[in-house]
């Protein structure tokens, strides 16, 4: 077994003990679930930012489409949990299939700005179509059962479900970025011109990367909605996209586990600090981000891995 | 080798391209016959790189057309030209600096074999064939010993060789090399010269290259096109070019040509 596999198993085992450790480390299981789901959305941002070199400033659009897709299928079709999650993810993928053709030719800041613009369009749709989406208040619902009516997801059960989904997501992510397709994305990030001069239409790869990214974000959004038993237009807002990007950079963009590290710091940190002070979180987050850029230029995990590699070779 | 076909490997007809007020290429026409080594020379700013960029789909020329093996490719996207059998290097090597030499070359091999889009890893047998092909290409440019190193760590000359191997990885019939010797020491120049000769002699490729070093041009090229201020000044065999008064006046130092 490789070092990487052992580390993966160790992390998953540690995460599995969270509900037991919860009273001692003062991290509520619901917050822990939120952090794992947030990490899936941060992975979605990471695929574009860290592996393809595109700024995903509109990924909240896919996150929100996932959330609303699940909520609407609960409201109109009264489906169970897994179906709602699948339908939410499908709506996010559909969104990417529609927006992808407009985005796939843009690079750098133009990609980022167009992504924000598309995201805000969905924000205003959710905000304005009150009859369907609940407008500013969003939609509240009670959590559906999972598959069969006897399977009710209370907070601890939900956490284990989130952990299973997270592990599946990160294994899929790892397989994708290590596949020939993922290697082509990394090459696009480093030198897109050369990729084209090796006979590959890089836009096709960017398009597929956007769709995969949307699937991760949509899945995260659908489950986050059902964790909170509510969805709202802020889930589609560009601040939400910014939080995913920030967490990715904090943990280490271009690394497989970086988004999890960043997401735990972000979600758990926000929860702890906002219980003491209202505005404090923004200031501390800002300071943390500046410190990260100065002391951990590749993010916390990225810089740690770099030091580790340097030690082994030197 | 089979007899070279009558259809030229590459043909440019009245290609023109300008930047703002600068007419970088005006009505440049050139025919590269299959199986030849053809050089493009000219003073700095003559439009050689602009011409190469128009041939390879980096720019869309404002006028004129480009034909590859009898097919009009004027508007074909750059990646499509590679699929059709063109390869190129850049005046400043275009590589993946953080990836290993092996990975730089493997990407092109996967591209050629339609494996670059796969989400699932290659199974053992195709992977072994792919590795063997990469080793073969690295052996051709003599970079086998550096296969696992990031390209950024290599010398300038070795980066050029890596880029040549990358341009070969898609199995082209024609390669365009833009100043393959620029900025290299004499020993490295000889290494690249023998590789270019190998492209022609052992791989049977057609080569079109830009070069300032006249020793290299005169010893490699069968045919030379001289560009000056965006126009074709002369075209001919090395001895014809060496004897051409206009070329001497415009560009070449007499001392270089005394050798021919
Ligand atoms: N992207 C560009 N934008 C504006 N002007 C350009 C551009 N590329 C080239 N030029 C101009 O076009 C002319 C031809 O340039 P080009 O690079 O093709 O010459 P070259 O023959 O390759 O020169 P060198 O031997 O220095 O490489 C020059 O005057 C140059 O300044
Ligand atoms: Mg040039």
Short mmCIF file of N, CA, C and O in Angstrom, two decimals, chain A residues 172 175-209 212 298, chain B residues 53 56-58 77-79 82-83 88-90 94-99 103-104 107-108 110-112 115-122 163 166-167 169-170:
data_model
loop_
_atom_site.label_atom_id
_atom_site.label_comp_id
_atom_site.label_asym_id
_atom_site.label_seq_id
_atom_site.Cartn_x
_atom_site.Cartn_y
_atom_site.Cartn_z
N UNK A 172 -13.27 9.72 -6.38
CA UNK A 172 -13.58 10.01 -7.79
C UNK A 172 -12.70 11.16 -8.28
O UNK A 172 -12.13 11.11 -9.38
N UNK A 175 -9.21 9.97 -8.87
CA UNK A 175 -9.13 9.18 -10.11
C UNK A 175 -9.16 10.09 -11.33
O UNK A 175 -8.43 9.87 -12.30
N UNK A 176 -10.00 11.12 -11.27
CA UNK A 176 -10.13 12.02 -12.43
C UNK A 176 -8.82 12.78 -12.67
O UNK A 176 -8.31 12.83 -13.79
N UNK A 177 -8.26 13.38 -11.60
CA UNK A 177 -7.08 14.21 -11.85
C UNK A 177 -5.84 13.39 -12.18
O UNK A 177 -4.89 13.89 -12.75
N UNK A 178 -5.86 12.10 -11.82
CA UNK A 178 -4.71 11.25 -12.17
C UNK A 178 -4.90 10.54 -13.49
O UNK A 178 -3.98 9.86 -13.98
N UNK A 179 -6.08 10.63 -14.07
CA UNK A 179 -6.35 9.95 -15.34
C UNK A 179 -5.68 10.72 -16.48
O UNK A 179 -5.25 11.86 -16.30
N UNK A 180 -5.61 10.11 -17.66
CA UNK A 180 -5.10 10.86 -18.81
C UNK A 180 -5.85 12.18 -19.00
O UNK A 180 -5.23 13.21 -19.31
N UNK A 181 -7.17 12.18 -18.80
CA UNK A 181 -7.95 13.41 -18.93
C UNK A 181 -7.44 14.47 -17.94
O UNK A 181 -7.21 15.63 -18.30
N UNK A 182 -7.25 14.06 -16.68
CA UNK A 182 -6.77 14.99 -15.65
C UNK A 182 -5.39 15.52 -15.97
O UNK A 182 -5.10 16.71 -15.77
N UNK A 183 -4.55 14.65 -16.52
CA UNK A 183 -3.20 15.10 -16.89
C UNK A 183 -3.26 16.13 -18.01
O UNK A 183 -2.44 17.04 -18.07
N UNK A 184 -4.22 15.95 -18.90
CA UNK A 184 -4.39 16.94 -19.97
C UNK A 184 -4.84 18.28 -19.37
O UNK A 184 -4.37 19.34 -19.79
N UNK A 185 -5.72 18.23 -18.37
CA UNK A 185 -6.14 19.48 -17.72
C UNK A 185 -4.93 20.19 -17.10
O UNK A 185 -4.77 21.41 -17.23
N UNK A 186 -4.09 19.42 -16.40
CA UNK A 186 -2.91 20.01 -15.76
C UNK A 186 -2.01 20.64 -16.82
O UNK A 186 -1.46 21.73 -16.63
N UNK A 187 -1.91 19.97 -17.96
CA UNK A 187 -1.09 20.52 -19.05
C UNK A 187 -1.72 21.82 -19.58
O UNK A 187 -1.00 22.78 -19.89
N UNK A 188 -3.04 21.87 -19.65
CA UNK A 188 -3.71 23.10 -20.10
C UNK A 188 -3.38 24.23 -19.14
O UNK A 188 -3.11 25.36 -19.55
N UNK A 189 -3.38 23.91 -17.84
CA UNK A 189 -3.07 24.95 -16.85
C UNK A 189 -1.66 25.48 -17.06
O UNK A 189 -1.41 26.69 -16.96
N UNK A 190 -0.73 24.59 -17.40
CA UNK A 190 0.66 25.02 -17.54
C UNK A 190 0.95 25.71 -18.86
O UNK A 190 1.72 26.66 -18.91
N UNK A 191 0.35 25.24 -19.94
CA UNK A 191 0.70 25.79 -21.25
C UNK A 191 -0.35 25.32 -22.27
O UNK A 191 -0.15 24.35 -22.97
N UNK A 192 -1.44 26.05 -22.32
CA UNK A 192 -2.55 25.63 -23.19
C UNK A 192 -2.14 25.63 -24.66
O UNK A 192 -2.57 24.77 -25.43
N UNK A 193 -1.31 26.60 -25.04
CA UNK A 193 -0.90 26.68 -26.45
C UNK A 193 -0.25 25.37 -26.88
O UNK A 193 -0.53 24.84 -27.95
N UNK A 194 0.62 24.82 -26.03
CA UNK A 194 1.30 23.58 -26.40
C UNK A 194 0.31 22.42 -26.47
O UNK A 194 0.44 21.55 -27.32
N UNK A 195 -0.67 22.42 -25.59
CA UNK A 195 -1.68 21.36 -25.66
C UNK A 195 -2.35 21.37 -27.03
O UNK A 195 -2.52 20.33 -27.66
N UNK A 196 -2.68 22.56 -27.50
CA UNK A 196 -3.31 22.66 -28.83
C UNK A 196 -2.33 22.22 -29.91
O UNK A 196 -2.71 21.55 -30.86
N UNK A 197 -1.06 22.58 -29.74
CA UNK A 197 -0.05 22.17 -30.72
C UNK A 197 0.39 20.72 -30.52
O UNK A 197 1.35 20.27 -31.12
N UNK A 198 -0.28 20.00 -29.63
CA UNK A 198 -0.13 18.55 -29.60
C UNK A 198 -1.39 17.90 -30.17
O UNK A 198 -1.64 16.71 -29.99
N UNK A 199 -2.21 18.71 -30.83
CA UNK A 199 -3.35 18.15 -31.55
C UNK A 199 -4.63 18.01 -30.74
O UNK A 199 -5.53 17.28 -31.13
N UNK A 200 -4.70 18.69 -29.59
CA UNK A 200 -5.89 18.55 -28.75
C UNK A 200 -6.68 19.86 -28.72
O UNK A 200 -6.11 20.93 -28.51
N UNK A 201 -7.99 19.75 -28.91
CA UNK A 201 -8.86 20.91 -28.84
C UNK A 201 -9.11 21.21 -27.35
O UNK A 201 -9.99 20.61 -26.73
N UNK A 202 -8.33 22.11 -26.79
CA UNK A 202 -8.38 22.33 -25.34
C UNK A 202 -9.76 22.78 -24.87
O UNK A 202 -10.15 22.49 -23.74
N UNK A 203 -10.51 23.45 -25.73
CA UNK A 203 -11.85 23.90 -25.32
C UNK A 203 -12.76 22.73 -24.94
O UNK A 203 -13.58 22.85 -24.03
N UNK A 204 -12.60 21.62 -25.63
CA UNK A 204 -13.42 20.45 -25.28
C UNK A 204 -13.10 19.96 -23.87
O UNK A 204 -13.99 19.56 -23.13
N UNK A 205 -11.82 20.01 -23.54
CA UNK A 205 -11.42 19.57 -22.20
C UNK A 205 -11.94 20.54 -21.14
O UNK A 205 -12.40 20.13 -20.08
N UNK A 206 -11.87 21.83 -21.46
CA UNK A 206 -12.38 22.83 -20.51
C UNK A 206 -13.88 22.63 -20.30
O UNK A 206 -14.37 22.67 -19.17
N UNK A 207 -14.59 22.35 -21.37
CA UNK A 207 -16.04 22.13 -21.27
C UNK A 207 -16.34 20.96 -20.33
O UNK A 207 -17.17 21.07 -19.42
N UNK A 208 -15.66 19.85 -20.55
CA UNK A 208 -15.91 18.67 -19.70
C UNK A 208 -15.52 18.96 -18.26
O UNK A 208 -16.21 18.54 -17.32
N UNK A 209 -14.44 19.71 -18.07
CA UNK A 209 -14.03 20.07 -16.70
C UNK A 209 -15.12 20.90 -16.02
O UNK A 209 -15.42 20.69 -14.83
N UNK A 212 -17.96 18.49 -15.03
CA UNK A 212 -17.61 17.66 -13.86
C UNK A 212 -17.62 18.53 -12.60
O UNK A 212 -18.15 18.14 -11.55
N UNK A 298 1.41 28.12 -1.20
CA UNK A 298 0.66 27.08 -1.92
C UNK A 298 -0.49 26.55 -1.07
O UNK A 298 -0.98 25.44 -1.29
N UNK B 53 3.77 31.37 -38.01
CA UNK B 53 2.54 31.41 -37.23
C UNK B 53 1.31 31.36 -38.13
O UNK B 53 0.28 30.80 -37.75
N UNK B 56 0.93 27.70 -39.27
CA UNK B 56 0.58 26.69 -38.27
C UNK B 56 -0.72 27.02 -37.54
O UNK B 56 -1.09 26.33 -36.60
N UNK B 57 -1.41 28.07 -37.97
CA UNK B 57 -2.72 28.34 -37.37
C UNK B 57 -2.66 29.14 -36.09
O UNK B 57 -3.64 29.20 -35.34
N UNK B 58 -1.52 29.78 -35.83
CA UNK B 58 -1.44 30.67 -34.67
C UNK B 58 -2.16 31.97 -35.00
O UNK B 58 -2.83 32.55 -34.17
N UNK B 77 -8.30 25.17 -37.35
CA UNK B 77 -7.70 25.50 -36.06
C UNK B 77 -6.35 24.80 -35.88
O UNK B 77 -6.09 23.78 -36.52
N UNK B 78 -5.51 25.38 -35.02
CA UNK B 78 -4.15 24.87 -34.86
C UNK B 78 -4.11 23.37 -34.50
O UNK B 78 -3.34 22.61 -35.09
N UNK B 79 -4.99 22.95 -33.56
CA UNK B 79 -4.95 21.55 -33.13
C UNK B 79 -5.32 20.61 -34.28
O UNK B 79 -4.81 19.50 -34.39
N UNK B 82 -2.35 19.82 -36.43
CA UNK B 82 -1.49 18.79 -35.82
C UNK B 82 -2.09 17.41 -36.12
O UNK B 82 -1.37 16.48 -36.51
N UNK B 83 -3.40 17.29 -35.96
CA UNK B 83 -4.07 16.02 -36.30
C UNK B 83 -3.78 15.61 -37.73
O UNK B 83 -3.63 14.43 -38.04
N UNK B 88 5.22 21.49 -34.80
CA UNK B 88 6.05 22.70 -34.80
C UNK B 88 6.72 22.93 -33.46
O UNK B 88 6.29 22.43 -32.43
N UNK B 89 7.83 23.66 -33.53
CA UNK B 89 8.45 24.16 -32.31
C UNK B 89 8.42 25.68 -32.38
O UNK B 89 8.15 26.25 -33.43
N UNK B 90 8.69 26.31 -31.25
CA UNK B 90 8.61 27.77 -31.16
C UNK B 90 9.99 28.38 -30.95
O UNK B 90 10.90 27.73 -30.44
N UNK B 94 8.17 25.98 -26.26
CA UNK B 94 6.86 25.91 -25.62
C UNK B 94 6.70 24.51 -25.04
O UNK B 94 6.50 23.55 -25.77
N UNK B 95 6.84 24.42 -23.72
CA UNK B 95 6.87 23.13 -23.03
C UNK B 95 5.98 23.20 -21.80
O UNK B 95 5.39 24.25 -21.53
N UNK B 96 5.86 22.09 -21.05
CA UNK B 96 5.17 22.11 -19.75
C UNK B 96 6.26 22.10 -18.69
O UNK B 96 6.76 21.03 -18.32
N UNK B 97 6.63 23.27 -18.18
CA UNK B 97 7.86 23.37 -17.38
C UNK B 97 7.88 22.50 -16.13
O UNK B 97 8.91 21.94 -15.80
N UNK B 98 6.72 22.34 -15.46
CA UNK B 98 6.74 21.62 -14.19
C UNK B 98 6.57 20.12 -14.36
O UNK B 98 6.70 19.36 -13.41
N UNK B 99 6.23 19.68 -15.57
CA UNK B 99 6.05 18.24 -15.78
C UNK B 99 7.37 17.61 -16.20
O UNK B 99 8.26 18.28 -16.72
N UNK B 103 6.49 13.02 -19.23
CA UNK B 103 5.09 13.43 -19.29
C UNK B 103 4.86 14.44 -20.42
O UNK B 103 3.82 14.42 -21.08
N UNK B 104 5.84 15.31 -20.64
CA UNK B 104 5.75 16.26 -21.75
C UNK B 104 5.53 15.54 -23.07
O UNK B 104 4.71 15.95 -23.89
N UNK B 107 2.10 13.18 -23.37
CA UNK B 107 0.83 13.85 -23.69
C UNK B 107 0.55 13.81 -25.19
O UNK B 107 -0.58 13.55 -25.62
N UNK B 108 1.57 14.06 -25.98
CA UNK B 108 1.40 14.04 -27.43
C UNK B 108 1.12 12.63 -27.94
O UNK B 108 0.33 12.44 -28.86
N UNK B 110 -0.37 10.26 -26.25
CA UNK B 110 -1.78 9.98 -25.91
C UNK B 110 -2.72 10.69 -26.87
O UNK B 110 -3.76 10.17 -27.26
N UNK B 111 -2.35 11.93 -27.23
CA UNK B 111 -3.18 12.68 -28.17
C UNK B 111 -3.31 11.92 -29.49
O UNK B 111 -4.40 11.71 -30.00
N UNK B 112 -2.18 11.47 -30.01
CA UNK B 112 -2.16 10.75 -31.28
C UNK B 112 -2.98 9.47 -31.20
O UNK B 112 -3.64 9.08 -32.15
N UNK B 115 -6.06 8.83 -26.54
CA UNK B 115 -6.16 8.41 -25.14
C UNK B 115 -6.24 9.61 -24.20
O UNK B 115 -6.46 9.44 -23.01
N UNK B 116 -6.07 10.83 -24.73
CA UNK B 116 -5.95 12.00 -23.85
C UNK B 116 -7.25 12.32 -23.13
O UNK B 116 -7.24 12.98 -22.10
N UNK B 117 -8.37 11.82 -23.65
CA UNK B 117 -9.67 12.15 -23.05
C UNK B 117 -10.13 11.11 -22.03
O UNK B 117 -11.17 11.24 -21.41
N UNK B 118 -9.36 10.06 -21.88
CA UNK B 118 -9.83 8.97 -21.01
C UNK B 118 -9.87 9.38 -19.55
O UNK B 118 -8.95 9.97 -19.03
N UNK B 119 -10.99 9.01 -18.89
CA UNK B 119 -11.10 9.27 -17.46
C UNK B 119 -10.55 8.08 -16.69
O UNK B 119 -10.02 8.21 -15.60
N UNK B 120 -10.64 6.90 -17.28
CA UNK B 120 -10.10 5.73 -16.59
C UNK B 120 -8.64 5.58 -16.97
O UNK B 120 -8.26 5.87 -18.11
N UNK B 121 -7.79 5.11 -16.04
CA UNK B 121 -6.38 4.93 -16.38
C UNK B 121 -6.23 3.87 -17.46
O UNK B 121 -7.06 2.98 -17.58
N UNK B 122 -5.16 3.99 -18.24
CA UNK B 122 -4.91 3.02 -19.29
C UNK B 122 -4.61 1.67 -18.65
O UNK B 122 -3.97 1.60 -17.60
N UNK B 163 11.37 19.70 -26.82
CA UNK B 163 10.28 20.24 -27.64
C UNK B 163 10.23 19.57 -29.01
O UNK B 163 9.15 19.34 -29.55
N UNK B 166 8.53 16.40 -28.45
CA UNK B 166 7.09 16.64 -28.31
C UNK B 166 6.45 16.82 -29.68
O UNK B 166 5.36 16.30 -29.94
N UNK B 167 7.12 17.57 -30.55
CA UNK B 167 6.52 17.81 -31.87
C UNK B 167 6.50 16.52 -32.68
O UNK B 167 5.66 16.36 -33.56
N UNK B 169 5.92 13.59 -31.24
CA UNK B 169 5.06 12.64 -30.54
C UNK B 169 3.72 12.44 -31.23
O UNK B 169 3.06 11.43 -31.04
N UNK B 170 3.31 13.41 -32.04
CA UNK B 170 2.03 13.27 -32.74
C UNK B 170 2.20 12.71 -34.14
O UNK B 170 1.29 12.74 -34.95
#
